[in-house]
Coordinates of C-alpha atoms in Angstrom, one line a residue:
M10 CA 0.0 0.0 0.0
E11 CA 1.3 3.4 -0.9
E12 CA 2.0 5.9 1.8
N13 CA 2.3 9.7 1.7
S14 CA 5.3 11.7 2.9
R15 CA 4.1 11.5 6.5
G16 CA 3.8 7.7 6.4
I17 CA 0.0 7.7 6.5
S18 CA -1.9 5.6 4.0
P19 CA -4.5 7.3 1.8
R20 CA -7.2 5.0 3.1
R21 CA -6.5 5.9 6.7
S22 CA -6.4 9.6 5.9
K23 CA -9.7 9.3 4.1
R24 CA -11.3 7.7 7.1
R25 CA -10.1 10.5 9.4
T26 CA -11.5 13.1 7.0
V27 CA -14.9 11.3 6.9
H28 CA -15.0 11.2 10.8
K29 CA -14.2 14.9 11.0
I30 CA -17.0 15.7 8.5
A31 CA -19.4 13.5 10.4
A32 CA -18.4 15.2 13.7
A33 CA -18.9 18.6 12.2
N34 CA -22.4 17.7 11.0
E35 CA -23.5 16.3 14.4
P36 CA -25.8 18.7 16.2
N37 CA -24.3 20.5 19.3
L38 CA -26.6 19.7 22.2
F39 CA -25.4 22.6 24.3
D40 CA -26.4 25.1 21.6
E41 CA -29.8 23.6 21.5
L42 CA -30.5 24.3 25.2
P43 CA -32.9 27.3 25.6
D44 CA -31.4 30.5 27.0
D45 CA -33.7 30.4 30.0
L46 CA -32.2 27.1 31.2
V47 CA -28.6 28.4 30.8
V48 CA -29.5 31.6 32.6
S49 CA -31.0 29.5 35.5
V50 CA -27.7 27.6 35.8
L51 CA -25.7 30.8 35.8
C52 CA -28.0 32.3 38.4
K53 CA -27.2 29.3 40.7
L54 CA -23.5 29.7 40.0
S55 CA -23.4 33.4 40.6
S56 CA -25.1 33.0 44.0
S57 CA -23.1 30.0 45.2
A58 CA -19.6 30.6 43.7
A59 CA -16.8 30.6 46.3
S60 CA -15.0 33.6 44.8
S61 CA -15.2 36.1 42.0
S62 CA -12.5 34.2 40.1
D63 CA -14.6 31.0 40.0
F64 CA -17.5 32.9 38.5
I65 CA -15.3 34.7 35.9
N66 CA -13.5 31.5 34.9
A67 CA -16.9 29.9 34.2
L68 CA -18.0 32.8 32.0
L69 CA -14.8 32.5 30.0
T70 CA -15.6 28.9 29.1
C71 CA -17.5 29.9 26.0
K72 CA -19.0 32.9 24.3
R73 CA -22.6 31.9 25.2
F74 CA -21.7 31.9 28.9
K75 CA -20.0 35.2 28.6
R76 CA -23.0 36.8 26.9
L77 CA -25.7 35.3 29.2
G78 CA -23.5 35.9 32.3
F79 CA -24.4 39.5 32.2
H80 CA -28.1 38.9 32.0
Q81 CA -30.2 40.9 34.5
L82 CA -31.3 37.8 36.4
V83 CA -27.8 36.5 36.8
L84 CA -26.4 39.9 38.0
S85 CA -29.3 40.2 40.4
N86 CA -28.4 36.9 42.1
V87 CA -24.6 37.5 42.4
G88 CA -23.6 36.6 46.0
S89 CA -21.4 38.3 48.5
K90 CA -18.4 36.1 47.9
V91 CA -18.4 37.0 44.2
L92 CA -18.8 40.7 45.0
G93 CA -16.2 40.4 47.8
V94 CA -13.3 41.9 45.8
T95 CA -10.1 42.7 47.7
A96 CA -9.0 46.3 48.0
K97 CA -5.7 45.7 46.1
N98 CA -7.7 44.4 43.1
W99 CA -10.0 47.4 43.0
S100 CA -10.3 49.0 39.5
D101 CA -12.7 50.8 37.2
S102 CA -13.9 47.5 35.7
V103 CA -14.8 46.2 39.2
H104 CA -16.6 49.4 39.9
R105 CA -18.5 49.1 36.6
F106 CA -19.4 45.5 37.4
L107 CA -20.8 46.5 40.8
I108 CA -22.9 49.3 39.1
R109 CA -24.3 46.8 36.7
C110 CA -25.3 44.5 39.6
V111 CA -26.9 47.5 41.3
N112 CA -28.9 48.4 38.2
A113 CA -30.0 44.8 38.1
G114 CA -31.5 45.1 41.6
N115 CA -28.8 43.2 43.5
V116 CA -29.3 44.1 47.2
E117 CA -25.8 42.8 48.2
A118 CA -24.2 45.0 45.5
C119 CA -26.2 48.1 46.7
Y120 CA -24.8 47.6 50.2
T121 CA -21.3 46.8 49.1
L122 CA -20.9 49.7 46.7
G123 CA -22.7 52.0 49.2
M124 CA -20.1 51.2 51.9
I125 CA -17.2 51.6 49.5
R126 CA -18.5 55.0 48.2
F127 CA -19.3 56.3 51.7
Y128 CA -16.1 55.4 53.5
C129 CA -13.4 54.8 50.8
L130 CA -14.4 57.1 47.9
Q131 CA -15.8 59.7 50.3
N132 CA -19.0 60.1 48.2
R133 CA -21.2 60.3 51.2
G134 CA -24.5 61.1 49.5
S135 CA -24.3 58.4 46.9
G136 CA -23.1 55.9 49.5
M137 CA -26.0 56.5 51.9
S138 CA -28.4 56.4 49.0
L139 CA -27.2 53.0 48.0
M140 CA -27.3 51.7 51.6
A141 CA -30.9 53.1 51.9
K142 CA -31.8 51.3 48.7
A143 CA -30.6 48.0 50.2
A144 CA -32.4 48.8 53.5
V145 CA -35.7 49.3 51.7
K146 CA -35.4 45.7 50.6
S147 CA -35.0 44.6 54.3
Y148 CA -31.3 44.0 54.1
S149 CA -30.3 43.9 57.8
P150 CA -26.5 44.9 57.4
A151 CA -27.7 48.1 55.6
F152 CA -30.0 49.0 58.5
Y153 CA -27.2 48.5 61.0
S154 CA -24.6 50.5 59.0
L155 CA -27.1 53.4 58.6
A156 CA -27.6 53.2 62.4
V157 CA -23.9 53.5 63.1
I158 CA -23.8 56.5 60.8
Q159 CA -26.7 58.2 62.7
F160 CA -25.1 57.4 66.1
N161 CA -21.8 59.0 65.1
G162 CA -23.0 61.7 62.7
S163 CA -20.6 60.3 60.2
G164 CA -19.9 62.5 57.2
G165 CA -21.0 65.6 59.0
S166 CA -20.4 67.4 62.3
K167 CA -21.0 66.3 65.9
T168 CA -24.4 68.1 65.8
D169 CA -25.6 65.8 63.0
K170 CA -25.9 62.9 65.4
D171 CA -29.4 61.5 65.6
L172 CA -29.6 59.0 68.4
Q173 CA -33.3 58.3 68.1
A174 CA -33.0 57.5 64.4
G175 CA -30.0 55.3 65.2
V176 CA -31.9 53.3 67.7
A177 CA -34.9 52.9 65.3
L178 CA -32.6 51.6 62.5
C179 CA -30.8 49.4 65.0
A180 CA -34.1 47.9 66.2
R181 CA -35.1 47.1 62.6
A182 CA -31.8 45.4 61.9
A183 CA -32.1 43.4 65.1
F184 CA -35.7 42.4 64.2
L185 CA -34.3 41.0 60.9
G186 CA -31.8 38.9 62.8
H187 CA -28.6 41.0 62.7
V188 CA -26.5 40.0 65.8
D189 CA -24.4 43.1 66.0
A190 CA -27.5 45.3 65.9
L191 CA -29.1 43.2 68.6
R192 CA -25.9 43.7 70.8
E193 CA -25.9 47.4 70.0
L194 CA -29.5 47.8 70.9
G195 CA -28.9 46.0 74.2
H196 CA -26.2 48.4 75.2
C197 CA -28.5 51.4 74.2
F198 CA -31.1 50.1 76.6
Q199 CA -28.5 49.5 79.3
D200 CA -27.0 53.0 79.0
G201 CA -30.1 54.9 78.1
Y202 CA -28.5 56.0 74.9
G203 CA -31.1 57.4 72.5
I204 CA -33.8 55.6 74.3
R205 CA -35.2 55.4 77.9
Q206 CA -33.0 53.3 80.1
N207 CA -34.1 49.8 80.8
I208 CA -31.3 47.7 82.2
T209 CA -33.4 44.5 82.3
A210 CA -34.4 44.7 78.7
G211 CA -30.8 45.5 77.7
R212 CA -29.4 42.5 79.5
R213 CA -32.0 40.3 77.9
L214 CA -31.1 41.6 74.4
L215 CA -27.4 41.0 75.1
K216 CA -28.1 37.4 76.2
Q217 CA -30.0 36.9 73.0
A218 CA -27.1 38.3 71.0
N219 CA -24.6 35.9 72.7
T220 CA -26.9 33.0 72.2
R221 CA -27.3 33.6 68.5
E222 CA -23.6 34.1 68.1
L223 CA -22.8 30.9 69.9
A224 CA -25.5 29.0 67.9
S225 CA -23.8 30.3 64.7
L226 CA -20.4 29.2 65.9
L227 CA -21.7 25.7 66.7
K228 CA -23.3 25.4 63.3
S229 CA -20.0 26.4 61.6
L230 CA -18.1 23.8 63.8
V231 CA -20.5 21.0 62.8
K232 CA -20.1 22.0 59.1
Q233 CA -16.3 21.9 59.4
Q234 CA -16.2 18.6 61.4
P235 CA -18.9 16.2 60.3
N236 CA -17.8 13.6 62.9
Y237 CA -18.4 16.1 65.7
H238 CA -21.7 14.6 66.7
H239 CA -20.4 12.8 69.9
H240 CA -19.5 16.3 71.3
H241 CA -23.0 17.8 70.9
R242 CA -24.0 17.2 74.5
G243 CA -21.1 19.2 75.8
L244 CA -21.7 22.0 73.3
N245 CA -25.4 22.1 74.2
Y246 CA -24.5 22.4 77.8
E247 CA -22.4 25.5 77.0
Q248 CA -25.2 26.9 75.1
F249 CA -27.6 26.3 78.0
N250 CA -25.2 28.2 80.3
C251 CA -25.3 31.1 78.0
I252 CA -29.1 31.1 77.6
S253 CA -29.7 30.7 81.3
G254 CA -27.4 33.6 82.1
S255 CA -24.8 31.6 84.1
G256 CA -22.0 33.0 81.9
C257 CA -20.5 33.0 78.4
S258 CA -16.9 33.1 79.3
S259 CA -16.0 30.5 76.7
M260 CA -17.0 33.0 74.0
S261 CA -14.0 35.1 74.8
N262 CA -11.6 32.5 73.6
E263 CA -13.5 31.8 70.4
P264 CA -12.7 33.4 67.0
A265 CA -14.9 36.2 65.9
S266 CA -17.8 35.4 63.7
E267 CA -17.1 35.8 60.0
G268 CA -17.8 39.4 59.1
H269 CA -19.2 40.9 55.9
P270 CA -16.6 40.9 53.0
V271 CA -17.0 44.7 52.6
N272 CA -15.6 45.2 56.2
V273 CA -12.5 43.3 55.1
F274 CA -12.3 45.6 52.0
L275 CA -12.5 48.7 54.2
K276 CA -9.8 47.6 56.5
E277 CA -7.5 46.6 53.6
W278 CA -8.2 49.8 51.8
F279 CA -6.9 52.1 54.6
E280 CA -4.2 49.8 55.8
L281 CA -2.6 49.6 52.3
G282 CA -2.8 53.4 52.0
L283 CA -5.2 53.3 49.0
G284 CA -7.4 55.8 50.7
E285 CA -6.3 59.1 52.3
M286 CA -7.2 59.7 55.9
D287 CA -6.8 63.2 57.4
E288 CA -4.3 63.5 60.2
G289 CA -5.6 62.3 63.5
L290 CA -8.4 60.1 62.1
R291 CA -8.4 56.4 63.1
L292 CA -10.0 53.1 62.1
C293 CA -12.3 51.3 64.5
S294 CA -10.1 49.2 66.8
H295 CA -12.3 46.1 66.3
K296 CA -10.4 44.1 63.8
G297 CA -13.6 42.8 62.0
C298 CA -15.0 46.3 61.4
G299 CA -12.8 48.5 59.2
R300 CA -14.9 51.7 59.5
P301 CA -12.8 54.9 59.6
E302 CA -13.5 58.2 61.3
T303 CA -14.9 60.9 59.0
R304 CA -13.9 63.7 61.4
A305 CA -11.6 64.1 64.4
H306 CA -12.7 62.4 67.7
E307 CA -15.8 60.8 66.0
F308 CA -15.4 57.4 67.7
R309 CA -15.7 56.7 71.4
R310 CA -12.6 55.5 73.2
C311 CA -12.0 53.0 76.0
S312 CA -12.7 54.9 79.2
A313 CA -10.0 52.8 81.1
C314 CA -6.9 53.0 78.9
G315 CA -7.9 55.5 76.2
T316 CA -5.7 53.8 73.6
V317 CA -8.5 52.1 71.5
H318 CA -11.4 53.7 69.6
Y319 CA -14.7 52.1 68.5
C320 CA -17.4 53.1 66.0
S321 CA -20.1 51.6 68.2
R322 CA -20.9 50.0 71.5
G323 CA -21.3 46.7 69.8
C324 CA -17.8 46.8 68.4
Q325 CA -16.4 47.8 71.7
A326 CA -18.1 44.9 73.6
L327 CA -17.1 42.4 71.0
D328 CA -13.4 43.5 70.9
W329 CA -13.3 43.5 74.7
K330 CA -14.4 39.9 74.7
L331 CA -12.1 38.8 71.9
R332 CA -8.9 40.8 72.6
H333 CA -8.9 44.0 74.5
K334 CA -9.7 42.5 77.9
L335 CA -6.2 41.0 77.9
E336 CA -4.5 44.2 76.8
C337 CA -6.4 47.0 78.6
V338 CA -4.3 48.8 81.2
P339 CA -5.9 51.7 83.1
I340 CA -4.1 55.1 82.6
E341 CA -3.3 55.2 86.4
R342 CA -1.2 52.1 86.1
W343 CA 0.8 53.1 83.0
L344 CA 3.8 54.1 85.2
E345 CA 3.8 50.7 86.8

C-alpha cells in the first residue's frame, strides 16, 4: 500500500476526513439548550460561587456563557463572595461591574458599593443612598450601617448625630436577625443611649445576641467537622449556660464570627494606604469592622486605657471579649 510523505496511508487519511466531517455535521446539544435554562444555571452559579475568580472563569468557558453571564437575572443573584473583591484588586472595571449589579436590583451590590463609596471614595450622598436602597429591601446589614452613621453623625459634624434615628434603625436590623445590631440595641437600653434606660431589657437583648452568636459558631463547627456529633452534649451544655445567664466566658476564647466581605475591604483599603485619611483620624479598633472616622474624635474610646477607639458599643463589647480584655491597662497604672 502506498503511503504519503508523513507515512499515513491514503485510506486511513480518508477515514479521518470522513470522521471529521461527520463530527462537524453532528448537532451541538449545548447550543440547542434554551437560554432560560442556561440563565438559570448561571444564576445558581453566581449566587453560590466561592469567589469572583470562580465565576469569571466559568464565564470565559464559552461565548454563550459570557453573553448570558451579564443577564439581569444573573447579575441580580450575584452573592457576597463573588462581590467580595479585595482592596488591592479594586479597579474601574470592578466598579462598573458593581454598578451593573446595582442596576439589576442586586441588594448585596447596593450595600457593598454603598459602603465603599461612603467610606473609601468619600462620596457620602451616593453611599448613603445605595445603603438606603438596600435597607428598603429589608437587608439587615444596611440598616445596621445606617444606624452607626446616625449614632456618630458620620460624614457631618457632631451636631448631625441622631440617636433616636440610630436606635430605630438598629431595632429594625435586630428584628431582621442582625446579631451586631441586637448587641448594640442591648447596650443602648442599658446605658439609656437614644432611648429610655431599661437595664433588664438591655441584659435580655445582650443574652439573645450571645446565644445567637454561639449558635452560629456551633453550626459552623458542625459543618467543618462532620464527625463532631459525639460532642454535641457538651456543646449544648455550654449553650444552656449562655441562655440561662450563668455566663458565656468560653466565648472570649473563640474566634470572631465571619464578618461581611465589605468590612474586610474597608480595612485593607486604609491599611494599604489606598485611601487618604486626614491626620488624627483612626480606624475602628475592632479588627472585624474596618470603619474609619470621618472627622476628628468621632469614635468613642475606651474609658479605662484611652488607647483604642470604636465606632459603636457593639464593636467595643465584641473587641473587649475577643482581645482588649487581655491588653487593657488603666491610665493610672501606666507608670507601673
